[in-house]
Coordinates of C-alpha atoms in Angstrom, one line a residue:
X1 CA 4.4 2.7 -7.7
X2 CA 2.0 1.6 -10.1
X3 CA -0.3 -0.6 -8.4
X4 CA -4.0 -0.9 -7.7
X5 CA -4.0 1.8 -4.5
X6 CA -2.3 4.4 -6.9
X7 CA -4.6 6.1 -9.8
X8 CA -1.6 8.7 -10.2
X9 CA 1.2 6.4 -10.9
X10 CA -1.3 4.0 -13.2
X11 CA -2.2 6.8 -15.1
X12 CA 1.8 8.0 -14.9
X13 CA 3.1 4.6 -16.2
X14 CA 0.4 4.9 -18.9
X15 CA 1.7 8.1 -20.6
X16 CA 5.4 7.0 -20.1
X17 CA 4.4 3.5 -22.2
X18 CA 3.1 5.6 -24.5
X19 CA 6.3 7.3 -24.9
X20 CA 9.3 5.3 -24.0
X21 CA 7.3 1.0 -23.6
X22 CA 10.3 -0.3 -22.7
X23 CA 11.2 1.6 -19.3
X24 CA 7.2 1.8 -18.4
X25 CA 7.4 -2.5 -18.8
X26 CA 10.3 -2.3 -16.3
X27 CA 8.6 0.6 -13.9
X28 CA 6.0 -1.5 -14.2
X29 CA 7.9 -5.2 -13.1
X30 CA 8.9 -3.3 -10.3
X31 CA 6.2 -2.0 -9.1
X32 CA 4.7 -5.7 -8.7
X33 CA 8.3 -6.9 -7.3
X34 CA 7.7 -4.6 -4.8
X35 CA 4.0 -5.6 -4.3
X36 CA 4.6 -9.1 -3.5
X37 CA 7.4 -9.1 -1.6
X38 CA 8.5 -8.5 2.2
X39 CA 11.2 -5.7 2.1
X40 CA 13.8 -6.7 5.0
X41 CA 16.3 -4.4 4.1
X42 CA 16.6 -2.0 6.9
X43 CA 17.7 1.1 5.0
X44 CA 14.5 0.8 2.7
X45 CA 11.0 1.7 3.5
X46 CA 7.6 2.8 1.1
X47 CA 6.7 6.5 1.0
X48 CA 3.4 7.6 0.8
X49 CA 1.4 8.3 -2.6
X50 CA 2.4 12.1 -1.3
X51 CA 6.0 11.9 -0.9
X52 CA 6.3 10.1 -4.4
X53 CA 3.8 12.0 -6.7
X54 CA 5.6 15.3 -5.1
X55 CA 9.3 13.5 -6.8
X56 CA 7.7 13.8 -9.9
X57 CA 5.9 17.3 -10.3
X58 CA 7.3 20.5 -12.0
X59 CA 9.4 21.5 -9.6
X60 CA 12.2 19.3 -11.6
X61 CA 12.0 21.6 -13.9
X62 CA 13.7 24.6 -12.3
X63 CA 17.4 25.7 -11.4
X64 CA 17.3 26.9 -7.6
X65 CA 20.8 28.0 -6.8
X66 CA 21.7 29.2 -3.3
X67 CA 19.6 29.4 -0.4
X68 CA 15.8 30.9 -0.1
X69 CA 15.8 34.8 -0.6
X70 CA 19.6 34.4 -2.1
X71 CA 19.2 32.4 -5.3
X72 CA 21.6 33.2 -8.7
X73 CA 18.7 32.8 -10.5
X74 CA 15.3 34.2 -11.4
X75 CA 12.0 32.4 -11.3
X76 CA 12.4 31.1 -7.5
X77 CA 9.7 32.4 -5.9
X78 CA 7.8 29.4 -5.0
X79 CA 11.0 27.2 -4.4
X80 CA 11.7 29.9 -1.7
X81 CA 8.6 29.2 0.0
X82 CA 8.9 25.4 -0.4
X83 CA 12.0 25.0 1.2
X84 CA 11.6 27.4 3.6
X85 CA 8.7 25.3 4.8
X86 CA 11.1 22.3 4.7
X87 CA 13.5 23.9 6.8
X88 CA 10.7 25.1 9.3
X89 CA 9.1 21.4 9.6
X90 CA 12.9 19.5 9.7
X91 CA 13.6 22.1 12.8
X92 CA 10.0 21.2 14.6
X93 CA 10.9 17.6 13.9
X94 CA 14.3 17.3 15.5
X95 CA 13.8 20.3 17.8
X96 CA 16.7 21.9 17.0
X97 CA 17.4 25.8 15.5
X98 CA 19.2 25.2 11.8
X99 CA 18.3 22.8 9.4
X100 CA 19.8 22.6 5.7
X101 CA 17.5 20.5 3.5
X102 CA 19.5 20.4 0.2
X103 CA 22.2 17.2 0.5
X104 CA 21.4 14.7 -2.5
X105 CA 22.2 11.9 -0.1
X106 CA 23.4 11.0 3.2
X107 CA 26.8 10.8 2.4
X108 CA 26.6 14.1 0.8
X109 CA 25.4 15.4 3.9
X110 CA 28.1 14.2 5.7
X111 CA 30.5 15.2 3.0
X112 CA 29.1 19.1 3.4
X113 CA 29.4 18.4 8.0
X114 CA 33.1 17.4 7.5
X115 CA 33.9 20.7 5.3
X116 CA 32.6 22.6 7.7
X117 CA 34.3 21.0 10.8
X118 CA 37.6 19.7 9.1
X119 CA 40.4 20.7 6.8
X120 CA 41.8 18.0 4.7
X121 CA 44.3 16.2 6.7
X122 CA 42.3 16.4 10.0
X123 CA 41.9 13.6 12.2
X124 CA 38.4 12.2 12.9
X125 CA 37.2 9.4 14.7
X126 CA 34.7 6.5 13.8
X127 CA 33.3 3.0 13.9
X128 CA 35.0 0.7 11.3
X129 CA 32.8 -0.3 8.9
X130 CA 32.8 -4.3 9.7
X131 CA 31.9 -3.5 13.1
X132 CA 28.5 -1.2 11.5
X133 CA 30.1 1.9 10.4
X134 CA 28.9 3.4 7.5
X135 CA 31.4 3.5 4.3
X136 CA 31.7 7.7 4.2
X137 CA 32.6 7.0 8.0
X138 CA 36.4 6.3 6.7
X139 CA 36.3 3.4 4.3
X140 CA 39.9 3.9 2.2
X141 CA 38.8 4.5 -0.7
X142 CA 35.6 6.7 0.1
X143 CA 36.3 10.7 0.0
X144 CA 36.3 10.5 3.9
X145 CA 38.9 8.5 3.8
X146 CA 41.2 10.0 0.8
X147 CA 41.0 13.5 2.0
X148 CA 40.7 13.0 6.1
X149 CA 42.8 10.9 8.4
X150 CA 40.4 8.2 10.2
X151 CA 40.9 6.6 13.5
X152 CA 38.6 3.9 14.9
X153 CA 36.7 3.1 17.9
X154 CA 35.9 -0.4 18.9
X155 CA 33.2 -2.6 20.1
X156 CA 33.2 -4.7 23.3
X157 CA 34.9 -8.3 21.3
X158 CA 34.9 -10.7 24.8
X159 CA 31.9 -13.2 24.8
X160 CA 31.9 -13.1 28.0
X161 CA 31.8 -9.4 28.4
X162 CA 27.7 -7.8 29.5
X163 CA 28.1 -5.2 26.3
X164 CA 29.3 -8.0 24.1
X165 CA 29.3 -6.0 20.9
X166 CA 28.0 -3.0 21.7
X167 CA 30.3 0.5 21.3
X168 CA 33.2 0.3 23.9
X169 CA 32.9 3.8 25.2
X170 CA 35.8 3.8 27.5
X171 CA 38.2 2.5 24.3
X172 CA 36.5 5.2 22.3
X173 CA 37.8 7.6 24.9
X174 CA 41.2 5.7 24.7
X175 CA 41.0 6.5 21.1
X176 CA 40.4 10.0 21.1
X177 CA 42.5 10.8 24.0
X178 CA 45.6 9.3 22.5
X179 CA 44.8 11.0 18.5
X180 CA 42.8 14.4 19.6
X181 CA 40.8 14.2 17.1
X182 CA 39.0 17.2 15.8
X183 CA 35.6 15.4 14.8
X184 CA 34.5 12.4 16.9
X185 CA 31.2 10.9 14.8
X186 CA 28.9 8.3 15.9
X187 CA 25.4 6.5 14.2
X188 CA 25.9 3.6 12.4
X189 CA 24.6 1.4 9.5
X190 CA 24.4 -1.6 11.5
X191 CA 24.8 -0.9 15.3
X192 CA 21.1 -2.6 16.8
X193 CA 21.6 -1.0 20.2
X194 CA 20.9 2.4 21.4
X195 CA 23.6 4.9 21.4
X196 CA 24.8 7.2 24.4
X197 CA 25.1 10.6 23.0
X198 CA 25.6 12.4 26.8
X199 CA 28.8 10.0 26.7
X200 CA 30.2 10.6 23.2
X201 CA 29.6 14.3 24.0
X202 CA 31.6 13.5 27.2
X203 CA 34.1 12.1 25.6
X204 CA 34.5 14.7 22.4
X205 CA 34.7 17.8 25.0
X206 CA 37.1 16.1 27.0
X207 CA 39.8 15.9 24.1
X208 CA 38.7 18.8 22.2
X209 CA 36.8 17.2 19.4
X210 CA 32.9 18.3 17.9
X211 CA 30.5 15.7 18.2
X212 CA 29.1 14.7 14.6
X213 CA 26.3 12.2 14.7
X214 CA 25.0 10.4 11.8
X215 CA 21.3 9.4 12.5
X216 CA 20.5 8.1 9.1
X217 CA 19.0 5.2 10.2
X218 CA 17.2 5.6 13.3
X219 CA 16.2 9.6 12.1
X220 CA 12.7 8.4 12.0
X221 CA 12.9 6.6 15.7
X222 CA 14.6 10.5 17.0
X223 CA 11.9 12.2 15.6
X224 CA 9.6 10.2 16.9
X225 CA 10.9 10.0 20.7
X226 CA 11.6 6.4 20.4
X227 CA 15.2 6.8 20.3
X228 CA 17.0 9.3 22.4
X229 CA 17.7 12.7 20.6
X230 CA 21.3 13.9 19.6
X231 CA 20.7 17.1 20.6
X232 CA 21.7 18.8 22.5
X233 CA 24.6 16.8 22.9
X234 CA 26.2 16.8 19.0
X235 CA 27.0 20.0 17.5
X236 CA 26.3 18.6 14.1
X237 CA 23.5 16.0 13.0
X238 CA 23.8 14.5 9.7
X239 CA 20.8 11.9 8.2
X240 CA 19.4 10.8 5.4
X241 CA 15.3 11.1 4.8
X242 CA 14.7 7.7 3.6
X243 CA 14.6 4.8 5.6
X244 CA 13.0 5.2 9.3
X245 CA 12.1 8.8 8.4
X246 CA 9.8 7.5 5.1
X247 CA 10.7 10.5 2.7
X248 CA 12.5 10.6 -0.4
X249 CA 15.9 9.4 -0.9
X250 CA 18.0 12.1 0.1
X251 CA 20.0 13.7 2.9
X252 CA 19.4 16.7 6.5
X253 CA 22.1 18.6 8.3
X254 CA 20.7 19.9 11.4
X255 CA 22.9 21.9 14.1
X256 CA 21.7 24.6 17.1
X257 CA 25.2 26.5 16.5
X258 CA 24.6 29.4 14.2
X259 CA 28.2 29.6 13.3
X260 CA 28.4 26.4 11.9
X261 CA 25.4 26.6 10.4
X262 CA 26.7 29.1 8.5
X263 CA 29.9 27.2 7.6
X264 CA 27.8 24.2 6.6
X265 CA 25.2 26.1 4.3
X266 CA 28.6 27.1 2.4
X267 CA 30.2 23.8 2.9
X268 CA 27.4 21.8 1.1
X269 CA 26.8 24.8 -1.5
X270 CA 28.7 25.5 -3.5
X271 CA 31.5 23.6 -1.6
X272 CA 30.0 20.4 -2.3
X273 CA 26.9 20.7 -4.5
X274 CA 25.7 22.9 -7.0
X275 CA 21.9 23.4 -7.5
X276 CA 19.4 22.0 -5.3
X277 CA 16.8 18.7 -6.0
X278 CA 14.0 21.0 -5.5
X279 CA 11.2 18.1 -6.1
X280 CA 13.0 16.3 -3.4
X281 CA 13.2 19.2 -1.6
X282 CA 9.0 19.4 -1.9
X283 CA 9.0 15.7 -1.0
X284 CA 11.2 16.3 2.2
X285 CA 8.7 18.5 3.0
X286 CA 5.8 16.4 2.7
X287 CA 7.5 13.5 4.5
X288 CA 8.6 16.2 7.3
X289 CA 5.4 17.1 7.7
X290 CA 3.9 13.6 7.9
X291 CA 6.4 12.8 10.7
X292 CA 5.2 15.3 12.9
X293 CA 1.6 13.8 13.0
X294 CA 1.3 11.9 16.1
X295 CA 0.4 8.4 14.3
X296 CA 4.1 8.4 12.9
X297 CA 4.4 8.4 16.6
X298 CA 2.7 4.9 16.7
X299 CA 4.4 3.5 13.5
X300 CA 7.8 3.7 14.7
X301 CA 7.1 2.6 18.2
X302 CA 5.4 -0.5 16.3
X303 CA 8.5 -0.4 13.8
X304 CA 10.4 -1.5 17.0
X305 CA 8.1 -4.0 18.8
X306 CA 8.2 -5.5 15.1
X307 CA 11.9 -5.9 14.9
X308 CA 12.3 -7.1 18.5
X309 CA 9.4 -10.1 17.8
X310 CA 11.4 -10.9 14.6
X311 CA 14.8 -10.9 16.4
X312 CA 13.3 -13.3 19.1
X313 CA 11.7 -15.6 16.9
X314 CA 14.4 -16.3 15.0
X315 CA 17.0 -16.3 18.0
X316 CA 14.0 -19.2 19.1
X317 CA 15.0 -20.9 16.1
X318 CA 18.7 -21.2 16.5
X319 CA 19.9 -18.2 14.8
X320 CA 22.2 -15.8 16.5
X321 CA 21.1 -12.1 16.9
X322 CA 24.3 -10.0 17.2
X323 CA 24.5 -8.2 21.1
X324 CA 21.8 -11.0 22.0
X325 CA 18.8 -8.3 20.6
X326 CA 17.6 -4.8 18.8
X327 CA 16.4 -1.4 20.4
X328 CA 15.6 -0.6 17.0
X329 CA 14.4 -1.0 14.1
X330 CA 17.1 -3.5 12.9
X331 CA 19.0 -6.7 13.8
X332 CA 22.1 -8.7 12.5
X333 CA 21.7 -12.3 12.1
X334 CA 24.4 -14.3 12.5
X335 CA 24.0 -17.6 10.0
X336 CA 26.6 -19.8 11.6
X337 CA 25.4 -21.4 14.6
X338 CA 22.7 -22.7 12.7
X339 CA 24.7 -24.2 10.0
X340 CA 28.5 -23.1 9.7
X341 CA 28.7 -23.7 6.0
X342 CA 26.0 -21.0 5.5
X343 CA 26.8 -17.7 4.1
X344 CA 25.1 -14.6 4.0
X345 CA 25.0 -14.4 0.3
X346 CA 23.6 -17.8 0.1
X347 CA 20.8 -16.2 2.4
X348 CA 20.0 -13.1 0.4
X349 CA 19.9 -15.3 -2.4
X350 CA 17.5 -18.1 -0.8
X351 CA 15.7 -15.6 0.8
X352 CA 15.0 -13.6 -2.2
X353 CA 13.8 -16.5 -4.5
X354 CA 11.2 -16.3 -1.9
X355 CA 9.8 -12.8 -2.0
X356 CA 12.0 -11.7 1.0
X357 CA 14.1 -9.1 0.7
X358 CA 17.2 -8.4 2.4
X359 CA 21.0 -7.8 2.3
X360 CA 24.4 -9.8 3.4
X361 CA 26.5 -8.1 6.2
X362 CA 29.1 -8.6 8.1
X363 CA 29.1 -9.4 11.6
X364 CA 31.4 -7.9 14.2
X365 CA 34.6 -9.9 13.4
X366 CA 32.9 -11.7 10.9
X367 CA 35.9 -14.2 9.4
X368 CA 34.3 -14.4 5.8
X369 CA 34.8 -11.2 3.1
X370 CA 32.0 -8.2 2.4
X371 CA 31.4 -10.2 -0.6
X372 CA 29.7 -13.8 1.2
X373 CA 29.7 -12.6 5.0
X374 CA 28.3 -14.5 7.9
X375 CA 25.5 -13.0 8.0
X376 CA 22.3 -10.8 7.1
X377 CA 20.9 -7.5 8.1
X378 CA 17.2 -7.3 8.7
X379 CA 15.0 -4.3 9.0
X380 CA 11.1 -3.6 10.0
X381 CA 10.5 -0.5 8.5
X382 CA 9.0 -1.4 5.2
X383 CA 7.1 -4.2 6.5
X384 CA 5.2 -2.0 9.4
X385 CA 4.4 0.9 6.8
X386 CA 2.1 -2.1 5.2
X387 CA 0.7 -2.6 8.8
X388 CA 2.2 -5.5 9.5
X389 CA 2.8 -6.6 13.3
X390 CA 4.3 -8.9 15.5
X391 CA 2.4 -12.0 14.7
X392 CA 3.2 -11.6 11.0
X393 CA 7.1 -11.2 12.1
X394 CA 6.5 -14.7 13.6
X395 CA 5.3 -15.9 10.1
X396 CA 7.9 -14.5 8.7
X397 CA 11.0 -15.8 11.0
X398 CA 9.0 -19.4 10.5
X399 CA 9.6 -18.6 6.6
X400 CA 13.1 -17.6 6.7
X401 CA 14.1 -20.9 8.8
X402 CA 12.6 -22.9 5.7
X403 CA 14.4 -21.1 3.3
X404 CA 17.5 -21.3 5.0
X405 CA 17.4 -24.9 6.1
X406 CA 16.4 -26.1 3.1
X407 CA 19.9 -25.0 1.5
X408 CA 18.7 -23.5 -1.5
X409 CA 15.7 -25.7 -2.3
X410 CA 13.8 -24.8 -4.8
X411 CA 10.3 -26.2 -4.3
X412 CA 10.8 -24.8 -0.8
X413 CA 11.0 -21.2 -2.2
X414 CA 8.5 -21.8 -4.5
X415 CA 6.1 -22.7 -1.8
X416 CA 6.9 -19.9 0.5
X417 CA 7.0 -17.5 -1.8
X418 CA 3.0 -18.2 -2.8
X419 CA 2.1 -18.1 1.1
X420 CA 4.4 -14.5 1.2
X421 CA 2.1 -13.6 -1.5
X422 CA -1.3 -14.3 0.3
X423 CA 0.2 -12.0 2.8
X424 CA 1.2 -9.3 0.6
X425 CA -2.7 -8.9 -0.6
X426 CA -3.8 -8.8 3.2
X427 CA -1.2 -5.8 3.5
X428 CA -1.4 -4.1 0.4
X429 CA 1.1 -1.1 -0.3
X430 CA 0.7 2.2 1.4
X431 CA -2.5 4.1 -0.4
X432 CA -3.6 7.6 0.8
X433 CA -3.4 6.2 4.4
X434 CA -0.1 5.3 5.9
X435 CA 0.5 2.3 7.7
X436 CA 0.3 4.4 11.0
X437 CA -3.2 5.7 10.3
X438 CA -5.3 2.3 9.7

């Protein structure tokens, strides 16, 4: 990010204008996109100068096949000792015994967990992505579902019902008692609420299923202690090491089961990868290692007390919050009580004219397509790394109303997007410091 907390990246952009002016003009728009506007979007966040300057070191530069101490070629050495130090700081994190640090992504991750739990063909069970699944949770036309058989557990759809969109676990052990399935995954994309893992674990040993849990969002609110652990419950844990966690973009198998630690190291490589991101790898490690400091501690509990002031300032203002709140870091916003003709694409538009960021998503049986939806997924992560806190979520919720009940107005954007400005200087980007340490 090449902004004025960052010598490295100015100095970076510098050489890259002098070599190719036309991509350094466009690192450098977005640099200042992302310096003066609110990033909403829970799956994002902004990694420390640390994390990102370790992205873009030498370490691109080399091959690493294989695993430390059994690579197919030469010259590993220090790779070795980097990712055995990522292994060693993902393990302290998540307090578990095996770690593989090498998945490109979260849904490689899970692509490597469900070749070592599965055969093509095999029956798994899931959330359906309307309802806050995750697309390599079973979507048709994703690998998950082309090569495995997918069967879906529901949410609580009465009105009237206490858990009123929150996970039916009883009709999850419907589900799984009626199909056996051998995998039974839970964590979500959009899911606001805690989730019972002593129950899902319940439920998979009672019809003979493993317990696969995908903690890509809330990875950062485990490690932390702010949301319960998997373990020891799942067999397999599965995340990405962006959002809540504030690392690169990339993806974490964890498991306490040696055996299937084994049949995942071989599962991701070379069964689903071939040679490991090793800068990545460095920057996992970095971001790893800045997680277990006990102000990251502080962030995400204030990552959460964030989210919950946003979700009830905007609930005070006639929006609908989906399950009537967050535990987390995230909330879906449900556009139609405040004005039915309102989509969530007309949001993310508005919204965006006016330096807030954030995506359309579907509500639990939300009546519109994926492409307008009823509504909008916010996130806190991003805006509490720039020390943001619950009065500034009030600001912000005030903002949004505008925005949206001006129906597109563009003096309105205009306006708020100067005052989301202001507020941008007063919490610059992350420097040396992170959020958690001012």
């Amino acid at each position: 990010m090449a902004n004025h907390h960052d010598a490295i990246a100015e100095q970076t952009n510098d050489l890259i204008r002098q070599q190719d002016p036309e991509i350094a003009d466009l690192m450098g728009k977005e640099a200042d996109r992302q310096e003066h506007t609110l990033e909403l979007i829970a799956s994002e966040n902004h990694v420390s100068q640390a994390v990102m300057h370790a992205m873009g070191s030498c370490l691109t530069n080399k091959y690493a096949e294989g695993y430390p101490g059994a690579r197919y070629y030469g010259g590993c050495e220090f790779h070795d000792q980097i990712e055995t130090i990522a292994i060693e700081r993902a393990k302290r994190l998540f307090n578990c015994k095996f770690a593989n640090v090498q998945p490109h992504s979260g849904a490689q991750a899970n692509m490597g967990a469900f070749l070592a739990t599965m055969a093509p063909g095999d029956t798994f069970a899931s959330l359906l992505l309307k309802d806050g699944g995750h697309l390599s949770h079973g979507m048709k036309i994703n690998f998950s579902g082309i090569f495995y058989k997918p069967v879906h557990y529901p949410l609580h759809y009465g009105k009237d019902h206490a858990d009123f969109e929150r996970i039916d676990y009883d009709a999850a052990e419907r589900v799984c008692m009626e199909h056996k399935p051998k995998v039974l995954l839970c964590g979500y994309s959009a899911y606001p609420r805690v989730i019972d893992f002593a129950r899902f674990r319940a439920i998979a040993d009672k019809c003979g299923a493993l317990l696969v849990a995908d903690i890509a969002h809330i990875a950062g609110l485990v490690a932390a202690g702010v949301h319960p652990s998997p373990f020891p419950h799942a067999q397999v844990v599965t995340t990405t090491t962006h959002k809540t966690l504030r690392g690169p973009r990339g993806g974490l198998i964890l498991t306490n089961d040696e055996e299937l630690a084994k049949k995942i190291n071989k599962s991701l490589f070379p069964g689903v990868q071939g040679g490991p991101l090793m800068h990545i790898i460095a920057a996992k490690a970095v971001a790893f290692g800045e997680a277990l400091r006990p102000e990251f501690k502080d962030y995400s509990k204030r990552v959460v007390a964030n989210a919950k002031a946003l979700a009830a300032a905007l609930a005070e203002r006639g929006y609908r919050i989906t399950s009537g709140g967050t535990d987390n870091h995230l909330m879906l916003v449900d556009l139609r009580p405040k004005n039915a003709e309102l989509t969530g694409q007309d949001a993310e538009d508005w919204m965006g004219r006016a330096g807030m960021v954030c995506n359309k998503n579907g509500i639990p049986e939300d009546p519109r397509p994926p492409k307008f939806t009823s509504g909008v997924r916010l996130g806190t992560p991003a805006v509490t790394t720039r020390g943001l806190g619950t009065a500034e979520m009030v600001l912000i919720a005030g903002w949004i109303d505008r925005v949206l009940t001006s129906k597109g107005s563009e003096d309105i954007a205009r306006q708020v997007k100067i005052e989301v400005g202001k507020l941008c200087e007063k919490f610059p980007m992350p420097g040396v410091e992170m959020a958690g340490a001012r």
